[in-house]
JSON list of C-alpha atoms and ligand atoms in Angstrom, two decimals:
[
{"chain": "A", "resi": 1, "resn": "UNK", "atom": "CA", "xyz": [103.66, 103.68, 113.86]},
{"chain": "A", "resi": 2, "resn": "UNK", "atom": "CA", "xyz": [107.12, 104.82, 113.49]},
{"chain": "A", "resi": 3, "resn": "UNK", "atom": "CA", "xyz": [108.47, 103.71, 110.41]},
{"chain": "A", "resi": 4, "resn": "UNK", "atom": "CA", "xyz": [112.05, 103.95, 108.94]},
{"chain": "A", "resi": 5, "resn": "UNK", "atom": "CA", "xyz": [112.01, 105.27, 105.40]},
{"chain": "A", "resi": 6, "resn": "UNK", "atom": "CA", "xyz": [115.30, 104.64, 103.10]},
{"chain": "A", "resi": 7, "resn": "UNK", "atom": "CA", "xyz": [116.09, 104.99, 99.20]},
{"chain": "A", "resi": 8, "resn": "UNK", "atom": "CA", "xyz": [119.23, 105.00, 96.96]},
{"chain": "A", "resi": 9, "resn": "UNK", "atom": "CA", "xyz": [119.42, 107.53, 94.09]},
{"chain": "A", "resi": 10, "resn": "UNK", "atom": "CA", "xyz": [117.63, 104.95, 91.87]},
{"chain": "A", "resi": 11, "resn": "UNK", "atom": "CA", "xyz": [114.76, 104.95, 94.31]},
{"chain": "A", "resi": 12, "resn": "UNK", "atom": "CA", "xyz": [114.69, 108.57, 95.03]},
{"chain": "A", "resi": 13, "resn": "UNK", "atom": "CA", "xyz": [111.90, 109.64, 92.35]},
{"chain": "A", "resi": 14, "resn": "UNK", "atom": "CA", "xyz": [109.36, 107.72, 94.86]},
{"chain": "A", "resi": 15, "resn": "UNK", "atom": "CA", "xyz": [111.09, 109.47, 97.83]},
{"chain": "A", "resi": 16, "resn": "UNK", "atom": "CA", "xyz": [108.53, 112.31, 97.94]},
{"chain": "A", "resi": 17, "resn": "UNK", "atom": "CA", "xyz": [105.72, 110.34, 97.53]},
{"chain": "A", "resi": 18, "resn": "UNK", "atom": "CA", "xyz": [106.06, 107.87, 99.84]},
{"chain": "A", "resi": 19, "resn": "UNK", "atom": "CA", "xyz": [107.35, 109.82, 102.29]},
{"chain": "A", "resi": 20, "resn": "UNK", "atom": "CA", "xyz": [104.16, 112.00, 102.01]},
{"chain": "A", "resi": 21, "resn": "UNK", "atom": "CA", "xyz": [101.74, 109.19, 101.87]},
{"chain": "A", "resi": 22, "resn": "UNK", "atom": "CA", "xyz": [103.58, 107.87, 105.15]},
{"chain": "A", "resi": 23, "resn": "UNK", "atom": "CA", "xyz": [102.82, 111.07, 106.93]},
{"chain": "A", "resi": 24, "resn": "UNK", "atom": "CA", "xyz": [99.48, 111.39, 105.46]},
{"chain": "A", "resi": 25, "resn": "UNK", "atom": "CA", "xyz": [98.64, 107.94, 107.21]},
{"chain": "A", "resi": 26, "resn": "UNK", "atom": "CA", "xyz": [99.43, 109.76, 110.43]},
{"chain": "A", "resi": 27, "resn": "UNK", "atom": "CA", "xyz": [102.85, 107.78, 110.61]},
{"chain": "A", "resi": 28, "resn": "UNK", "atom": "CA", "xyz": [106.03, 109.11, 112.41]},
{"chain": "A", "resi": 29, "resn": "UNK", "atom": "CA", "xyz": [108.96, 108.42, 109.59]},
{"chain": "A", "resi": 30, "resn": "UNK", "atom": "CA", "xyz": [112.78, 108.54, 110.60]},
{"chain": "A", "resi": 31, "resn": "UNK", "atom": "CA", "xyz": [114.50, 109.22, 107.16]},
{"chain": "A", "resi": 32, "resn": "UNK", "atom": "CA", "xyz": [117.84, 107.48, 106.82]},
{"chain": "A", "resi": 33, "resn": "UNK", "atom": "CA", "xyz": [118.15, 109.30, 103.50]},
{"chain": "A", "resi": 34, "resn": "UNK", "atom": "CA", "xyz": [119.26, 109.60, 100.55]},
{"chain": "A", "resi": 35, "resn": "UNK", "atom": "CA", "xyz": [118.56, 113.00, 100.61]},
{"chain": "A", "resi": 36, "resn": "UNK", "atom": "CA", "xyz": [119.14, 114.16, 97.04]},
{"chain": "A", "resi": 37, "resn": "UNK", "atom": "CA", "xyz": [119.44, 112.43, 93.55]},
{"chain": "A", "resi": 38, "resn": "UNK", "atom": "CA", "xyz": [123.15, 112.16, 93.90]},
{"chain": "A", "resi": 39, "resn": "UNK", "atom": "CA", "xyz": [124.48, 108.45, 93.45]},
{"chain": "A", "resi": 40, "resn": "UNK", "atom": "CA", "xyz": [124.63, 106.48, 96.77]},
{"chain": "A", "resi": 41, "resn": "UNK", "atom": "CA", "xyz": [125.34, 102.99, 97.23]},
{"chain": "A", "resi": 42, "resn": "UNK", "atom": "CA", "xyz": [122.11, 100.90, 98.37]},
{"chain": "A", "resi": 43, "resn": "UNK", "atom": "CA", "xyz": [123.76, 98.66, 100.55]},
{"chain": "A", "resi": 44, "resn": "UNK", "atom": "CA", "xyz": [124.67, 101.72, 103.07]},
{"chain": "A", "resi": 45, "resn": "UNK", "atom": "CA", "xyz": [121.04, 102.83, 103.25]},
{"chain": "A", "resi": 46, "resn": "UNK", "atom": "CA", "xyz": [119.47, 99.42, 103.16]},
{"chain": "A", "resi": 47, "resn": "UNK", "atom": "CA", "xyz": [121.84, 98.55, 106.29]},
{"chain": "A", "resi": 48, "resn": "UNK", "atom": "CA", "xyz": [120.63, 102.11, 107.96]},
{"chain": "A", "resi": 49, "resn": "UNK", "atom": "CA", "xyz": [117.12, 101.38, 107.69]},
{"chain": "A", "resi": 50, "resn": "UNK", "atom": "CA", "xyz": [117.43, 97.58, 108.99]},
{"chain": "A", "resi": 51, "resn": "UNK", "atom": "CA", "xyz": [119.63, 98.83, 111.98]},
{"chain": "A", "resi": 52, "resn": "UNK", "atom": "CA", "xyz": [116.39, 101.07, 113.03]},
{"chain": "A", "resi": 53, "resn": "UNK", "atom": "CA", "xyz": [114.24, 98.29, 112.84]},
{"chain": "A", "resi": 54, "resn": "UNK", "atom": "CA", "xyz": [116.78, 95.67, 114.40]},
{"chain": "A", "resi": 55, "resn": "UNK", "atom": "CA", "xyz": [117.19, 97.79, 117.57]},
{"chain": "A", "resi": 56, "resn": "UNK", "atom": "CA", "xyz": [113.64, 98.59, 117.63]},
{"chain": "A", "resi": 57, "resn": "UNK", "atom": "CA", "xyz": [113.52, 102.26, 117.52]},
{"chain": "A", "resi": 58, "resn": "UNK", "atom": "CA", "xyz": [111.19, 101.45, 114.37]},
{"chain": "A", "resi": 59, "resn": "UNK", "atom": "CA", "xyz": [108.58, 99.03, 114.12]},
{"chain": "A", "resi": 60, "resn": "UNK", "atom": "CA", "xyz": [108.50, 98.75, 110.62]},
{"chain": "A", "resi": 61, "resn": "UNK", "atom": "CA", "xyz": [110.27, 99.78, 107.62]},
{"chain": "A", "resi": 62, "resn": "UNK", "atom": "CA", "xyz": [110.17, 100.90, 103.78]},
{"chain": "A", "resi": 63, "resn": "UNK", "atom": "CA", "xyz": [113.46, 101.07, 101.40]},
{"chain": "A", "resi": 64, "resn": "UNK", "atom": "CA", "xyz": [113.49, 102.12, 97.48]},
{"chain": "A", "resi": 65, "resn": "UNK", "atom": "CA", "xyz": [116.10, 100.98, 95.09]},
{"chain": "A", "resi": 66, "resn": "UNK", "atom": "CA", "xyz": [116.17, 100.81, 91.29]},
{"chain": "A", "resi": 67, "resn": "UNK", "atom": "CA", "xyz": [114.45, 97.27, 91.70]},
{"chain": "A", "resi": 68, "resn": "UNK", "atom": "CA", "xyz": [113.67, 96.85, 95.28]},
{"chain": "A", "resi": 69, "resn": "UNK", "atom": "CA", "xyz": [116.05, 93.81, 95.19]},
{"chain": "A", "resi": 70, "resn": "UNK", "atom": "CA", "xyz": [119.82, 94.96, 96.30]},
{"chain": "A", "resi": 71, "resn": "UNK", "atom": "CA", "xyz": [118.43, 96.95, 99.05]},
{"chain": "A", "resi": 72, "resn": "UNK", "atom": "CA", "xyz": [116.32, 94.44, 100.56]},
{"chain": "A", "resi": 73, "resn": "UNK", "atom": "CA", "xyz": [119.61, 91.70, 100.26]},
{"chain": "A", "resi": 74, "resn": "UNK", "atom": "CA", "xyz": [121.47, 94.37, 102.16]},
{"chain": "A", "resi": 75, "resn": "UNK", "atom": "CA", "xyz": [118.89, 94.92, 105.06]},
{"chain": "A", "resi": 76, "resn": "UNK", "atom": "CA", "xyz": [118.27, 91.12, 105.00]},
{"chain": "A", "resi": 77, "resn": "UNK", "atom": "CA", "xyz": [122.40, 91.07, 106.48]},
{"chain": "A", "resi": 78, "resn": "UNK", "atom": "CA", "xyz": [121.09, 92.73, 109.91]},
{"chain": "A", "resi": 79, "resn": "UNK", "atom": "CA", "xyz": [120.09, 90.17, 112.63]},
{"chain": "A", "resi": 80, "resn": "UNK", "atom": "CA", "xyz": [116.37, 90.54, 113.04]},
{"chain": "A", "resi": 81, "resn": "UNK", "atom": "CA", "xyz": [115.58, 91.79, 109.69]},
{"chain": "A", "resi": 82, "resn": "UNK", "atom": "CA", "xyz": [113.27, 90.34, 107.37]},
{"chain": "A", "resi": 83, "resn": "UNK", "atom": "CA", "xyz": [113.24, 92.20, 104.25]},
{"chain": "A", "resi": 84, "resn": "UNK", "atom": "CA", "xyz": [110.99, 91.30, 100.98]},
{"chain": "A", "resi": 85, "resn": "UNK", "atom": "CA", "xyz": [110.91, 92.95, 97.70]},
{"chain": "A", "resi": 86, "resn": "UNK", "atom": "CA", "xyz": [107.11, 93.17, 96.44]},
{"chain": "A", "resi": 87, "resn": "UNK", "atom": "CA", "xyz": [105.91, 94.92, 93.16]},
{"chain": "A", "resi": 88, "resn": "UNK", "atom": "CA", "xyz": [102.34, 94.47, 93.99]},
{"chain": "A", "resi": 89, "resn": "UNK", "atom": "CA", "xyz": [100.32, 94.70, 96.82]},
{"chain": "A", "resi": 90, "resn": "UNK", "atom": "CA", "xyz": [99.09, 91.25, 97.37]},
{"chain": "A", "resi": 91, "resn": "UNK", "atom": "CA", "xyz": [102.50, 89.99, 97.91]},
{"chain": "A", "resi": 92, "resn": "UNK", "atom": "CA", "xyz": [103.06, 92.99, 100.34]},
{"chain": "A", "resi": 93, "resn": "UNK", "atom": "CA", "xyz": [100.15, 91.91, 102.33]},
{"chain": "A", "resi": 94, "resn": "UNK", "atom": "CA", "xyz": [101.54, 87.95, 102.83]},
{"chain": "A", "resi": 95, "resn": "UNK", "atom": "CA", "xyz": [104.88, 88.95, 103.40]},
{"chain": "A", "resi": 96, "resn": "UNK", "atom": "CA", "xyz": [103.62, 90.50, 106.67]},
{"chain": "A", "resi": 97, "resn": "UNK", "atom": "CA", "xyz": [100.95, 87.61, 107.14]},
{"chain": "A", "resi": 98, "resn": "UNK", "atom": "CA", "xyz": [102.94, 85.06, 106.35]},
{"chain": "A", "resi": 99, "resn": "UNK", "atom": "CA", "xyz": [106.60, 85.88, 106.70]},
{"chain": "A", "resi": 100, "resn": "UNK", "atom": "CA", "xyz": [106.52, 88.36, 109.23]},
{"chain": "A", "resi": 101, "resn": "UNK", "atom": "CA", "xyz": [108.50, 90.58, 107.39]},
{"chain": "A", "resi": 102, "resn": "UNK", "atom": "CA", "xyz": [109.47, 93.90, 109.21]},
{"chain": "A", "resi": 103, "resn": "UNK", "atom": "CA", "xyz": [110.94, 95.86, 105.85]},
{"chain": "A", "resi": 104, "resn": "UNK", "atom": "CA", "xyz": [108.95, 96.30, 102.86]},
{"chain": "A", "resi": 105, "resn": "UNK", "atom": "CA", "xyz": [110.92, 97.08, 99.58]},
{"chain": "A", "resi": 106, "resn": "UNK", "atom": "CA", "xyz": [110.20, 98.08, 95.94]},
{"chain": "A", "resi": 107, "resn": "UNK", "atom": "CA", "xyz": [111.83, 99.34, 93.12]},
{"chain": "A", "resi": 108, "resn": "UNK", "atom": "CA", "xyz": [111.22, 103.09, 91.55]},
{"chain": "A", "resi": 109, "resn": "UNK", "atom": "CA", "xyz": [112.24, 101.46, 88.20]},
{"chain": "A", "resi": 110, "resn": "UNK", "atom": "CA", "xyz": [109.53, 99.27, 88.55]},
{"chain": "A", "resi": 111, "resn": "UNK", "atom": "CA", "xyz": [106.28, 100.54, 90.00]},
{"chain": "A", "resi": 112, "resn": "UNK", "atom": "CA", "xyz": [104.65, 104.15, 90.03]},
{"chain": "A", "resi": 113, "resn": "UNK", "atom": "CA", "xyz": [103.70, 106.18, 92.72]},
{"chain": "A", "resi": 114, "resn": "UNK", "atom": "CA", "xyz": [100.42, 104.97, 92.90]},
{"chain": "A", "resi": 115, "resn": "UNK", "atom": "CA", "xyz": [101.42, 101.37, 92.92]},
{"chain": "A", "resi": 116, "resn": "UNK", "atom": "CA", "xyz": [103.93, 102.01, 95.58]},
{"chain": "A", "resi": 117, "resn": "UNK", "atom": "CA", "xyz": [101.65, 103.63, 98.36]},
{"chain": "A", "resi": 118, "resn": "UNK", "atom": "CA", "xyz": [99.21, 100.76, 97.31]},
{"chain": "A", "resi": 119, "resn": "UNK", "atom": "CA", "xyz": [102.14, 98.07, 98.61]},
{"chain": "A", "resi": 120, "resn": "UNK", "atom": "CA", "xyz": [102.94, 100.47, 101.44]},
{"chain": "A", "resi": 121, "resn": "UNK", "atom": "CA", "xyz": [99.20, 100.35, 102.64]},
{"chain": "A", "resi": 122, "resn": "UNK", "atom": "CA", "xyz": [98.82, 96.33, 101.93]},
{"chain": "A", "resi": 123, "resn": "UNK", "atom": "CA", "xyz": [101.91, 95.96, 104.03]},
{"chain": "A", "resi": 124, "resn": "UNK", "atom": "CA", "xyz": [101.14, 97.90, 106.82]},
{"chain": "A", "resi": 125, "resn": "UNK", "atom": "CA", "xyz": [97.85, 97.32, 107.43]},
{"chain": "A", "resi": 126, "resn": "UNK", "atom": "CA", "xyz": [98.28, 93.82, 107.52]},
{"chain": "A", "resi": 127, "resn": "UNK", "atom": "CA", "xyz": [99.12, 91.63, 110.34]},
{"chain": "A", "resi": 128, "resn": "UNK", "atom": "CA", "xyz": [101.40, 89.03, 111.31]},
{"chain": "A", "resi": 129, "resn": "UNK", "atom": "CA", "xyz": [99.35, 85.74, 111.61]},
{"chain": "A", "resi": 130, "resn": "UNK", "atom": "CA", "xyz": [101.62, 83.65, 113.86]},
{"chain": "A", "resi": 131, "resn": "UNK", "atom": "CA", "xyz": [100.91, 80.05, 114.21]},
{"chain": "A", "resi": 132, "resn": "UNK", "atom": "CA", "xyz": [102.41, 77.54, 112.13]},
{"chain": "A", "resi": 133, "resn": "UNK", "atom": "CA", "xyz": [104.12, 80.62, 110.36]},
{"chain": "A", "resi": 134, "resn": "UNK", "atom": "CA", "xyz": [105.87, 81.36, 113.32]},
{"chain": "A", "resi": 135, "resn": "UNK", "atom": "CA", "xyz": [107.43, 77.58, 113.72]},
{"chain": "A", "resi": 136, "resn": "UNK", "atom": "CA", "xyz": [108.24, 78.10, 109.76]},
{"chain": "A", "resi": 137, "resn": "UNK", "atom": "CA", "xyz": [110.12, 81.43, 111.02]},
{"chain": "A", "resi": 138, "resn": "UNK", "atom": "CA", "xyz": [111.74, 79.40, 113.49]},
{"chain": "A", "resi": 139, "resn": "UNK", "atom": "CA", "xyz": [113.08, 77.14, 111.33]},
{"chain": "A", "resi": 140, "resn": "UNK", "atom": "CA", "xyz": [114.80, 80.05, 108.90]},
{"chain": "A", "resi": 141, "resn": "UNK", "atom": "CA", "xyz": [116.41, 81.18, 112.29]},
{"chain": "A", "resi": 142, "resn": "UNK", "atom": "CA", "xyz": [117.88, 77.81, 112.79]},
{"chain": "A", "resi": 143, "resn": "UNK", "atom": "CA", "xyz": [119.60, 77.64, 109.26]},
{"chain": "A", "resi": 144, "resn": "UNK", "atom": "CA", "xyz": [123.21, 78.04, 109.85]},
{"chain": "A", "resi": 145, "resn": "UNK", "atom": "CA", "xyz": [125.02, 80.66, 107.90]},
{"chain": "B", "resi": 201, "resn": "RB5", "atom": "C1", "xyz": [120.97, 101.51, 91.21]},
{"chain": "B", "resi": 201, "resn": "RB5", "atom": "O1", "xyz": [121.71, 101.66, 89.72]},
{"chain": "B", "resi": 201, "resn": "RB5", "atom": "C2", "xyz": [120.59, 100.15, 91.37]},
{"chain": "B", "resi": 201, "resn": "RB5", "atom": "O2", "xyz": [121.82, 99.17, 91.12]},
{"chain": "B", "resi": 201, "resn": "RB5", "atom": "C3", "xyz": [120.04, 100.02, 92.86]},
{"chain": "B", "resi": 201, "resn": "RB5", "atom": "O3", "xyz": [119.01, 101.18, 92.70]},
{"chain": "B", "resi": 201, "resn": "RB5", "atom": "C4", "xyz": [119.34, 98.88, 92.94]},
{"chain": "B", "resi": 201, "resn": "RB5", "atom": "O4", "xyz": [118.22, 98.68, 91.80]},
{"chain": "B", "resi": 201, "resn": "RB5", "atom": "C5", "xyz": [119.79, 97.81, 93.37]},
{"chain": "B", "resi": 201, "resn": "RB5", "atom": "O5", "xyz": [119.61, 96.54, 93.32]}
]
């Protein structure tokens, strides 16, 4: 699968472990940075990652900031993106199965390397169930801004 990865400086400590895990799993990774621990604004990275998914260049995304929250809020501003911040695998799995989330995020100040990789695995191995969940997502699409 082609997956976009992005992180800000606070997510940077998980960068190498998550990238290695994705590549070890055989995924092709599009890396939108950041590439150093220097401070960078999470909305910039969240938008970059989200555009890769919204354009169809990447199927799914993994983004990391300090909490996972700010970068997912930013990504959710791009039409067609459903990003969710998850701190454990069950939520990550259900985010895909019920909410058709296409970008998962988590915080490097919240989870360690092992949990981060477990969250990624749960997210990537789950499938959207459609049916009543698709109807509910359509309702969300019809909420006026
Ligand atoms: C950066 O200090 C931090 O605010 C950011 O990584 C993220 O946690 C925001 O939600």
